[in-house]
Structures are given as structure tokens and as C-alpha cells.
Coordinates of C-alpha atoms in Angstrom, one line a residue:
X1 CA 104.6 139.6 85.5
X2 CA 108.2 138.4 85.2
X3 CA 109.2 134.9 86.5
X4 CA 110.9 136.4 89.6
X5 CA 107.8 138.2 90.7
X6 CA 105.6 135.2 89.9
X7 CA 108.0 132.9 91.9
X8 CA 107.7 135.1 95.0
X9 CA 103.9 134.9 94.8
X10 CA 103.9 131.1 94.1
X11 CA 106.3 130.2 96.9
X12 CA 104.0 131.8 99.5
X13 CA 101.0 130.0 98.1
X14 CA 102.9 126.8 98.0
X15 CA 103.9 127.1 101.7
X16 CA 100.3 127.5 102.7
X17 CA 99.3 124.5 100.6
X18 CA 102.1 122.5 102.2
X19 CA 100.8 123.4 105.7
X20 CA 97.3 122.0 104.8
X21 CA 98.8 118.9 103.1
X22 CA 101.1 118.0 106.1
X23 CA 98.3 118.7 108.6
X24 CA 96.0 116.4 106.7
X25 CA 98.6 113.6 106.9
X26 CA 99.3 114.1 110.6
X27 CA 96.0 115.1 112.1
X28 CA 94.3 111.8 111.9
X29 CA 96.9 110.1 114.1
X30 CA 95.3 111.9 117.0
X31 CA 91.8 111.0 115.9
X32 CA 92.5 107.3 115.5
X33 CA 91.4 106.2 119.0
X34 CA 88.1 108.1 118.6
X35 CA 87.5 106.4 115.2
X36 CA 88.4 103.0 116.6
X37 CA 85.9 103.4 119.4
X38 CA 83.1 104.8 117.2
X39 CA 83.4 102.1 114.5
X40 CA 84.5 99.3 116.8
X41 CA 87.8 98.7 115.1
X42 CA 91.0 97.1 116.2
X43 CA 94.3 99.1 116.1
X44 CA 95.4 97.3 112.9
X45 CA 92.1 98.0 111.2
X46 CA 91.9 101.7 112.1
X47 CA 95.6 102.1 111.0
X48 CA 94.3 102.0 107.4
X49 CA 93.1 105.6 107.8
X50 CA 96.8 106.5 107.8
X51 CA 98.2 103.7 105.8
X52 CA 95.9 104.1 102.8
X53 CA 96.7 107.7 102.6
X54 CA 100.5 107.1 102.8
X55 CA 100.5 104.4 100.1
X56 CA 98.8 106.5 97.5
X57 CA 100.8 109.6 98.5
X58 CA 104.1 107.7 98.0
X59 CA 103.2 106.5 94.5
X60 CA 101.4 109.7 93.5
X61 CA 104.2 112.1 94.5
X62 CA 106.5 110.4 92.0
X63 CA 103.8 110.0 89.4
X64 CA 102.9 113.7 89.4
X65 CA 106.6 114.6 89.1
X66 CA 106.8 112.5 85.9
X67 CA 103.5 113.9 84.5
X68 CA 104.8 117.4 85.0
X69 CA 107.2 116.7 82.1
X70 CA 104.2 116.2 79.8
X71 CA 101.4 118.4 81.2
X72 CA 101.2 122.0 82.5
X73 CA 101.8 122.1 86.3
X74 CA 98.8 124.4 86.7
X75 CA 96.6 121.7 85.2
X76 CA 98.0 119.0 87.4
X77 CA 97.4 121.2 90.5
X78 CA 93.9 121.8 89.3
X79 CA 93.2 118.1 89.0
X80 CA 95.0 117.3 92.2
X81 CA 93.5 119.9 94.5
X82 CA 90.0 119.0 93.1
X83 CA 90.5 115.4 94.1
X84 CA 91.8 116.6 97.5
X85 CA 88.6 118.6 98.1
X86 CA 86.4 115.8 96.8
X87 CA 87.9 113.3 99.2
X88 CA 87.5 115.8 102.0
X89 CA 83.8 116.3 101.3
X90 CA 83.2 112.5 101.1
X91 CA 85.0 112.1 104.5
X92 CA 82.9 114.8 106.1
X93 CA 79.6 113.0 105.2
X94 CA 80.9 109.5 105.7
X95 CA 78.7 107.2 107.7
X96 CA 80.6 103.9 107.2
X97 CA 84.3 103.0 107.7
X98 CA 84.8 102.1 104.1
X99 CA 83.7 105.6 103.1
X100 CA 86.4 107.0 105.3
X101 CA 89.0 104.9 103.7
X102 CA 87.8 105.8 100.2
X103 CA 87.8 109.5 101.2
X104 CA 91.4 109.2 102.4
X105 CA 92.4 107.6 99.1
X106 CA 90.8 110.3 97.1
X107 CA 92.4 112.9 99.3
X108 CA 95.8 111.3 98.8
X109 CA 95.3 111.1 95.0
X110 CA 95.0 114.8 95.0
X111 CA 97.4 115.8 97.8
X112 CA 100.3 113.9 96.3
X113 CA 100.6 116.7 93.6
X114 CA 101.8 119.0 96.3
X115 CA 105.2 117.5 97.0
X116 CA 105.8 117.3 93.2
X117 CA 105.0 121.0 93.0
X118 CA 107.3 121.7 95.9
X119 CA 110.2 120.2 94.0
X120 CA 109.4 121.8 90.6
X121 CA 108.5 125.5 91.5
X122 CA 111.7 126.4 93.3
X123 CA 113.8 125.0 90.4
X124 CA 111.7 126.6 87.6
X125 CA 111.2 130.1 89.2
X126 CA 114.3 130.7 91.3
X127 CA 117.9 131.0 90.2
X128 CA 120.5 128.9 92.2
X129 CA 121.6 131.9 94.2
X130 CA 118.1 132.5 95.7
X131 CA 116.8 128.9 95.5
X132 CA 117.9 128.2 99.1
X133 CA 115.6 130.9 100.4
X134 CA 112.7 129.5 98.4
X135 CA 113.4 126.0 99.8
X136 CA 113.6 127.4 103.3
X137 CA 110.1 128.9 102.9
X138 CA 108.6 125.5 101.8
X139 CA 110.4 123.8 104.7
X140 CA 108.8 126.3 107.1
X141 CA 105.4 125.3 105.7
X142 CA 106.2 121.6 106.2
X143 CA 107.4 122.3 109.8
X144 CA 104.4 124.4 110.7
X145 CA 102.0 121.8 109.4
X146 CA 103.7 119.1 111.4
X147 CA 103.7 121.2 114.5
X148 CA 100.2 122.5 114.6
X149 CA 98.5 119.3 113.2
X150 CA 98.2 117.5 116.5
X151 CA 96.9 120.6 118.3
X152 CA 94.2 121.4 115.7
X153 CA 93.2 117.7 115.5
X154 CA 92.9 117.4 119.2
X155 CA 90.8 120.6 119.5
X156 CA 88.5 119.8 116.6
X157 CA 88.0 116.2 117.5
X158 CA 87.1 117.1 121.1
X159 CA 84.9 120.1 120.6
X160 CA 83.3 119.3 117.2
X161 CA 83.9 115.9 115.5
X162 CA 86.6 114.0 113.6
X163 CA 84.5 114.8 110.5
X164 CA 85.7 118.4 110.6
X165 CA 89.3 117.3 110.1
X166 CA 88.1 116.4 106.6
X167 CA 86.4 119.8 106.2
X168 CA 89.6 121.7 106.9
X169 CA 91.3 120.2 103.8
X170 CA 88.7 121.8 101.6
X171 CA 90.5 125.1 102.2
X172 CA 93.1 123.9 99.7
X173 CA 90.7 125.0 96.9
X174 CA 91.4 128.7 98.0
X175 CA 94.9 128.4 96.6
X176 CA 93.8 127.2 93.1
X177 CA 93.1 130.6 91.6
X178 CA 96.5 131.8 92.6
X179 CA 98.2 128.8 91.0
X180 CA 96.2 129.3 87.8
X181 CA 97.2 133.0 87.7
X182 CA 100.9 132.8 88.5
X183 CA 102.0 129.5 87.0
X184 CA 103.2 129.6 83.4
X185 CA 102.4 127.1 80.6
X186 CA 105.8 125.5 80.5
X187 CA 106.3 121.8 80.4
X188 CA 109.4 119.7 80.8
X189 CA 110.7 117.3 78.2
X190 CA 107.8 115.2 77.3
X191 CA 108.1 111.4 77.8
X192 CA 105.9 108.4 78.5
X193 CA 104.8 108.0 82.1
X194 CA 104.9 104.4 83.4
X195 CA 101.5 104.5 85.2
X196 CA 101.3 100.7 84.9
X197 CA 104.5 100.3 86.8
X198 CA 103.3 102.7 89.5
X199 CA 100.1 100.8 89.8
X200 CA 101.8 97.4 90.2
X201 CA 104.0 98.8 92.9
X202 CA 101.0 100.3 94.7
X203 CA 99.1 96.9 94.6
X204 CA 102.3 95.1 95.8
X205 CA 102.4 97.3 98.9
X206 CA 98.6 97.3 99.5
X207 CA 98.4 93.5 99.5
X208 CA 101.5 93.2 101.7
X209 CA 99.8 95.4 104.3
X210 CA 96.6 93.5 103.9
X211 CA 98.4 90.3 104.7
X212 CA 99.8 91.9 107.8
X213 CA 96.5 93.4 109.0
X214 CA 94.5 90.1 108.3
X215 CA 97.4 87.6 109.0
X216 CA 96.5 86.1 105.6
X217 CA 99.1 84.2 103.5
X218 CA 96.8 84.5 100.5
X219 CA 97.3 88.3 100.4
X220 CA 101.0 87.8 100.8
X221 CA 101.1 85.5 97.8
X222 CA 99.1 88.1 95.7
X223 CA 101.7 90.7 96.8
X224 CA 104.5 88.6 95.6
X225 CA 102.9 88.1 92.2
X226 CA 102.3 91.8 91.8
X227 CA 106.0 92.5 92.8
X228 CA 107.2 90.0 90.2
X229 CA 105.1 91.7 87.6
X230 CA 106.5 95.0 88.7
X231 CA 110.1 93.8 88.3
X232 CA 109.3 92.5 84.8
X233 CA 107.7 95.8 83.9
X234 CA 110.5 98.1 85.0
X235 CA 113.0 96.0 83.0
X236 CA 111.0 96.1 79.9
X237 CA 109.4 99.6 79.9
X238 CA 111.1 102.3 77.9
X239 CA 110.8 104.8 80.7
X240 CA 110.1 102.6 83.8
X241 CA 108.5 103.9 87.0
X242 CA 111.8 103.1 88.8
X243 CA 115.0 102.9 86.8
X244 CA 116.8 99.6 87.5
X245 CA 120.1 101.3 87.0
X246 CA 119.5 103.4 90.2
X247 CA 119.4 100.2 92.3
X248 CA 122.6 99.0 90.7
X249 CA 124.3 101.9 92.4
X250 CA 125.3 100.1 95.7
X251 CA 125.9 103.3 97.6
X252 CA 122.5 104.6 96.7
X253 CA 120.8 101.3 97.4
X254 CA 122.5 101.1 100.8
X255 CA 121.3 104.6 101.6
X256 CA 117.7 103.6 100.7
X257 CA 118.0 100.7 103.1
X258 CA 119.1 102.8 106.0
X259 CA 116.5 105.4 105.1
X260 CA 113.7 102.8 105.0
X261 CA 114.5 101.6 108.5
X262 CA 114.9 105.1 109.9
X263 CA 111.6 106.3 108.4
X264 CA 109.8 103.2 109.7
X265 CA 111.2 104.0 113.2
X266 CA 110.2 107.7 112.9
X267 CA 106.6 106.9 112.0
X268 CA 106.3 104.9 115.3
X269 CA 105.9 107.9 117.5
X270 CA 103.0 109.8 115.8
X271 CA 101.0 106.5 115.4
X272 CA 101.8 104.8 118.7
X273 CA 101.6 107.8 121.1
X274 CA 97.9 108.7 120.7
X275 CA 97.0 105.0 121.1
X276 CA 99.1 104.8 124.3
X277 CA 97.8 108.1 125.8
X278 CA 94.2 107.1 125.2
X279 CA 94.4 103.5 126.5
X280 CA 96.8 103.9 129.4
X281 CA 96.3 107.5 130.5
X282 CA 92.6 108.0 129.4
X283 CA 93.4 111.4 127.7
X284 CA 91.0 113.0 125.3
X285 CA 92.2 114.1 121.8
X286 CA 92.7 117.8 122.8
X287 CA 95.1 116.9 125.6
X288 CA 96.9 114.4 123.4
X289 CA 97.5 117.2 120.9
X290 CA 99.1 119.4 123.6
X291 CA 101.3 116.5 124.7
X292 CA 102.6 116.0 121.2
X293 CA 102.9 119.6 120.2
X294 CA 106.2 120.6 122.0
X295 CA 108.2 117.9 120.3
X296 CA 106.9 118.8 116.8
X297 CA 107.4 122.6 117.3
X298 CA 110.9 122.3 118.8
X299 CA 112.0 119.9 116.1
X300 CA 110.7 122.3 113.4
X301 CA 112.6 125.2 115.1
X302 CA 115.8 123.2 115.0
X303 CA 115.6 122.3 111.3
X304 CA 117.9 125.1 110.2
X305 CA 120.3 124.2 113.1
X306 CA 120.5 120.6 111.7
X307 CA 121.2 121.9 108.3
X308 CA 124.1 124.0 109.6
X309 CA 125.5 121.1 111.6
X310 CA 125.5 119.0 108.4
X311 CA 127.4 121.7 106.6
X312 CA 129.9 122.4 109.3
X313 CA 130.5 119.0 110.9
X314 CA 129.3 116.6 108.2
X315 CA 126.3 114.4 107.6
X316 CA 127.8 111.5 109.6
X317 CA 128.0 113.7 112.7
X318 CA 124.4 114.8 112.3
X319 CA 123.1 111.3 111.7
X320 CA 124.8 109.9 114.8
X321 CA 123.3 112.8 116.8
X322 CA 119.9 111.9 115.4
X323 CA 120.5 108.2 116.3
X324 CA 121.4 109.1 119.8
X325 CA 118.3 111.3 120.2
X326 CA 116.0 108.5 118.8
X327 CA 117.5 105.8 121.0
X328 CA 117.2 108.0 124.1
X329 CA 113.5 108.7 123.3
X330 CA 112.5 105.1 122.5
X331 CA 114.3 103.6 125.5
X332 CA 113.0 106.1 128.0
X333 CA 109.5 105.7 126.6
X334 CA 109.9 101.9 127.0
X335 CA 110.7 102.5 130.7
X336 CA 108.0 105.1 131.4
X337 CA 105.1 103.9 129.2
X338 CA 101.9 104.5 131.1
X339 CA 103.1 107.2 133.6
X340 CA 101.9 110.8 133.6
X341 CA 102.0 112.7 130.3
X342 CA 103.8 115.5 132.1
X343 CA 106.9 113.4 131.8
X344 CA 106.3 111.7 128.4
X345 CA 106.2 114.9 126.4
X346 CA 109.9 115.5 127.3
X347 CA 111.0 112.2 125.8
X348 CA 108.8 112.8 122.7
X349 CA 110.9 115.9 122.0
X350 CA 114.1 113.8 121.6
X351 CA 112.2 111.5 119.2
X352 CA 111.1 114.4 117.0
X353 CA 114.5 116.0 116.9
X354 CA 116.0 112.7 116.0
X355 CA 113.5 112.3 113.2
X356 CA 114.2 115.8 111.8
X357 CA 118.0 115.4 112.0
X358 CA 117.9 111.9 110.4
X359 CA 115.8 113.2 107.5
X360 CA 118.3 116.1 106.8
X361 CA 121.3 113.9 107.2
X362 CA 120.1 111.0 105.0
X363 CA 118.8 113.4 102.3
X364 CA 122.2 114.9 102.0
X365 CA 124.0 111.6 102.2
X366 CA 121.9 109.8 99.6
X367 CA 121.9 112.8 97.2
X368 CA 125.7 112.6 97.1
X369 CA 125.6 109.0 95.9
X370 CA 123.8 110.1 92.7
X371 CA 125.1 111.4 89.4
X372 CA 123.8 114.8 88.5
X373 CA 121.5 113.5 85.8
X374 CA 120.0 111.0 88.3
X375 CA 119.4 113.4 91.1
X376 CA 115.7 114.2 90.3
X377 CA 114.6 110.7 89.8
X378 CA 116.8 109.3 92.6
X379 CA 115.5 111.8 95.2
X380 CA 111.9 111.1 94.1
X381 CA 112.4 107.5 94.9
X382 CA 114.1 108.5 98.2
X383 CA 110.9 110.3 99.2
X384 CA 108.7 107.4 98.1
X385 CA 110.7 105.0 100.3
X386 CA 110.1 107.2 103.3
X387 CA 106.4 107.0 102.8
X388 CA 106.3 103.3 102.1
X389 CA 108.3 102.6 105.2
X390 CA 105.8 104.6 107.2
X391 CA 102.9 102.7 105.8
X392 CA 104.5 99.3 106.6
X393 CA 105.5 100.4 110.1
X394 CA 102.0 101.7 110.9
X395 CA 100.4 98.3 109.9
X396 CA 102.9 96.2 111.8
X397 CA 102.6 98.3 115.0
X398 CA 98.8 98.2 114.7
X399 CA 98.9 94.4 114.5
X400 CA 101.2 94.1 117.5
X401 CA 98.8 96.3 119.5
X402 CA 95.9 94.0 118.5
X403 CA 97.7 91.1 120.0
X404 CA 98.7 93.0 123.1
X405 CA 95.2 94.2 123.8
X406 CA 93.7 90.7 123.6
X407 CA 96.2 89.1 125.9
X408 CA 98.4 90.4 128.6
X409 CA 102.1 90.7 127.5
X410 CA 105.1 90.3 129.8
X411 CA 107.3 93.4 129.8
X412 CA 110.7 92.7 128.2
X413 CA 112.2 95.8 129.8
X414 CA 112.9 95.1 133.5
X415 CA 113.0 98.8 134.2
X416 CA 109.3 99.4 133.2
X417 CA 107.6 101.5 135.9
X418 CA 103.9 100.7 135.0
X419 CA 103.4 96.8 134.8
X420 CA 100.2 97.1 132.7
X421 CA 101.9 98.9 129.9
X422 CA 103.8 95.8 128.7
X423 CA 102.7 95.9 125.0
X424 CA 103.7 99.6 124.6
X425 CA 106.9 99.2 126.5
X426 CA 107.8 96.2 124.4
X427 CA 107.2 98.1 121.1
X428 CA 109.3 101.0 122.2
X429 CA 112.1 98.6 123.4
X430 CA 112.1 96.9 120.0
X431 CA 112.3 100.3 118.2
X432 CA 115.3 101.3 120.4
X433 CA 117.0 98.0 119.4
X434 CA 116.3 98.7 115.7
X435 CA 117.9 102.1 116.1
X436 CA 121.1 100.4 117.2
X437 CA 120.8 97.9 114.2
X438 CA 120.4 100.8 111.8
X439 CA 123.4 102.6 113.4
X440 CA 125.5 99.6 112.6
X441 CA 124.3 99.5 109.0
X442 CA 124.9 103.2 108.6
X443 CA 128.5 102.8 110.0
X444 CA 129.2 99.9 107.6
X445 CA 127.9 101.7 104.6
X446 CA 128.8 105.3 105.3
X447 CA 131.2 105.4 108.2
X448 CA 134.8 106.7 108.0
X449 CA 136.2 103.3 107.0
X450 CA 133.6 102.9 104.2
X451 CA 134.4 106.4 102.9
X452 CA 138.2 105.7 103.0
X453 CA 137.7 102.4 101.1
X454 CA 136.0 104.4 98.4
X455 CA 138.5 107.2 98.6
X456 CA 135.9 109.9 99.2
X457 CA 134.2 111.9 101.9
X458 CA 130.5 111.9 102.7
X459 CA 130.8 114.8 105.2

């Protein structure tokens, strides 16, 4: 079979795998209130079901990308999907909360091979003139997984058990024979992989989040120590996990800062919404899934529209459109927290569209700040920053919810309709203010005046 035929087969298998991977990342948001009740956990404690997965996923996606230069991609996928299934089986039989966290970590160790494959397969098997179609197929898989994840999670959790959310991920093993058959034996240019640097960064983030969850300065101190060791490592290693030269690029570093804040804001909705709908509206997981579904599916349908707007009107136009949608969503949710879900689902649509458009716009903007030889590594770091921001946001929001549930909180928004929804209203109000702050940062770094000062266009 020639590379073109193999590529057509692989891209379909990859799209199916991406659906399972994204579903696995999003489904558990809907099940968090159920897990919290069953294991008697606070919001910040149960957030580790999501946070632990994201941390390992962030580091692992970059690590697998580097390992693909040394090992066959089919072998990496074999190892990765096996870990993914192993974690799923452990989660299915878990009887203690620590077993669930271990299962999520094992799942993530395996699942993080999938975004690496999603970057490599279109480049290796498709020429530039047809690569866009291949990338469109993978994007469709991502969008479909995001859209149907809440629906499936709600149905499974309500009719069966949250355990079966783990069982669904075992289906990823069905794709392994196809990867083994159609992937070739090619490797990239072999080089040393800085696993130590990746490990130090993962420990830095993990202890930072532990310090937030437990309000412990000791963990914060340990995080600082690991971060210092990480900085020493990347300056001394021959092929560091993160190249210091990348961060010396001010335009790129500025883009990562804006992306970090934007991603943290985007992760607020899928984590916070199920908690709010459970506590304030008393909805079961199945209904929560239906409330969240319209926003996810409409955003996925508008993905190509966002790409066309970026091409026709420029990235700046698309990003300001995204910012407007996010601000509208967060502010209106701050006003209406606690009212009937027949209204809330409309505001969630704006938030999801804003997230989709922001991702497209910032991906294009940041990629244009990189030299061609730095694009692969730079965009890998860009993806990792997205995930890390989500992990931190989830932990912080969980901690704020803990405080709000133990003591009544005065609503900061004078327009709030339901007085008892103070903590949720306040979080959404802060998120809306952070949207405005990020708008200012983006304008300073990438607005028309900034572009004129550099004598270039970022449209």
C-alpha cells in the first residue's frame, strides 16, 4: 500500500481515536458532582479527577512528540493505547478515590500519545496540497468528541454508573491493529529526549496545585524548588524539554501569556457548570449533559467559519469576536446563576463559541511569531500551556467553591437574580473581568499599534 492510501486509512482511524480521547477528557466534568457525593469530597478535592489527567496529558503530549524522533510511531501508539486501556480498567473496578486518581493518571500517560500522532500523521502521510483536508478530518474528530462527551457522560452516569465512563475508553484498543497495519517504520531524526526536564516540570505543576487544594505553603515551597531545578536543567541539557531560546522571543512569550489566561478562562465553563447545575438547580447528570450539549455542538459547527474569518478578516478580528462572546457569556451567567437551565444553555453557547474562536485565533497568531525551524517545538509548547492553564484554573475554581459552600458569600454583582447563587455569580463575574484584562494584554502585544511598531501585520 502506497503512503497516500495508507494516509487515507490512518486519518480516519486517528479521527475515531481523537473522539475517544477528547470524550475521556470532558466526560468526567459531568460526573464530578456524583463522585463528590459518593466519596464525600470537596469541590477542590474532586477536581483532581480532571486536574491529574490534564497535567500528565500536557507533559505527555510534548514528550511523545519528541520520542517519535527516536522510536517508531506505531510502537509509541501501542504503548500509549495500552496504558490508556489499563487505566480505564483500573478506574472501572476502583473502590477508593485514590484508585480513581491513579486510573486517570494511567489513562493520561497513554492518551497523550494521541495529540502527538495527530500532529505527525498529517505531516508524514499527506502532501501540503491535501494536508488541510487531513487536518480538517482530525478537527472534526476533536469537535465531535467535545460535543457528544457531556451527553454520553450524563446518560451513562444516570442510567448505569460513573464507572462505565472508564469502560468506554477501552474501545481505543480497537484502533491498535489498524495503526500497526498502516503505519510505516519511519523515525524522525534521532536525538536525546529530556525526560528529566519534563518530569521536573510535571512535579512543579503538581505541587503548585497541591498547595492550592490544601492551602499549604510547604507544597508551594516544594513547587518553587522543582521549578528552580527545571530552569537549571533546561539551560544545561543538550536538548532541553523546553528551549530557552523560544522564551527569549518576546512576541512568542507574549502570545503564550495571552493564551494561558484565555485557556484558563475557557476551562471555567465545563468544570463550573455541572457543579452549579447540581447544587443550585438539582439537575441529574443526564439533564446536565443536555444543557451543555448545544453550546459544544454549535461551537464545533462554527469551527470552519472561524478559520475563514481569520483568513478573510485577520486573527485580530477573530480574537476580538471571541473576547466579546466570552465576556457576554460570563457576565450574563453572573447575572443569571441559579435560574432555570432553559435560559442558561443559551449563554453557554456564547462561551463555547468564544473558546473555539480564541483557540483558532491564538494558534494562528502565535505560529506567526515563530521561525520555520521552531514551529514544531513552539506549537508543542503552545499546546502544553493550554493544558497547564486548564489544570490551574480547575484547582483554583474548586478551592473558591469550597469556601463558598462553607460560608455564605455576598454577591458582588448587583444584578444577580437569585441571591443564594453568590459564589457562582462571583466566579463568573471575576472571569468576565479577566476577559477584559486579557483583551488589554492582547491589544498591547498584538493590536494594530503593536504591529505598526514592528512594521508587520498579524492579520
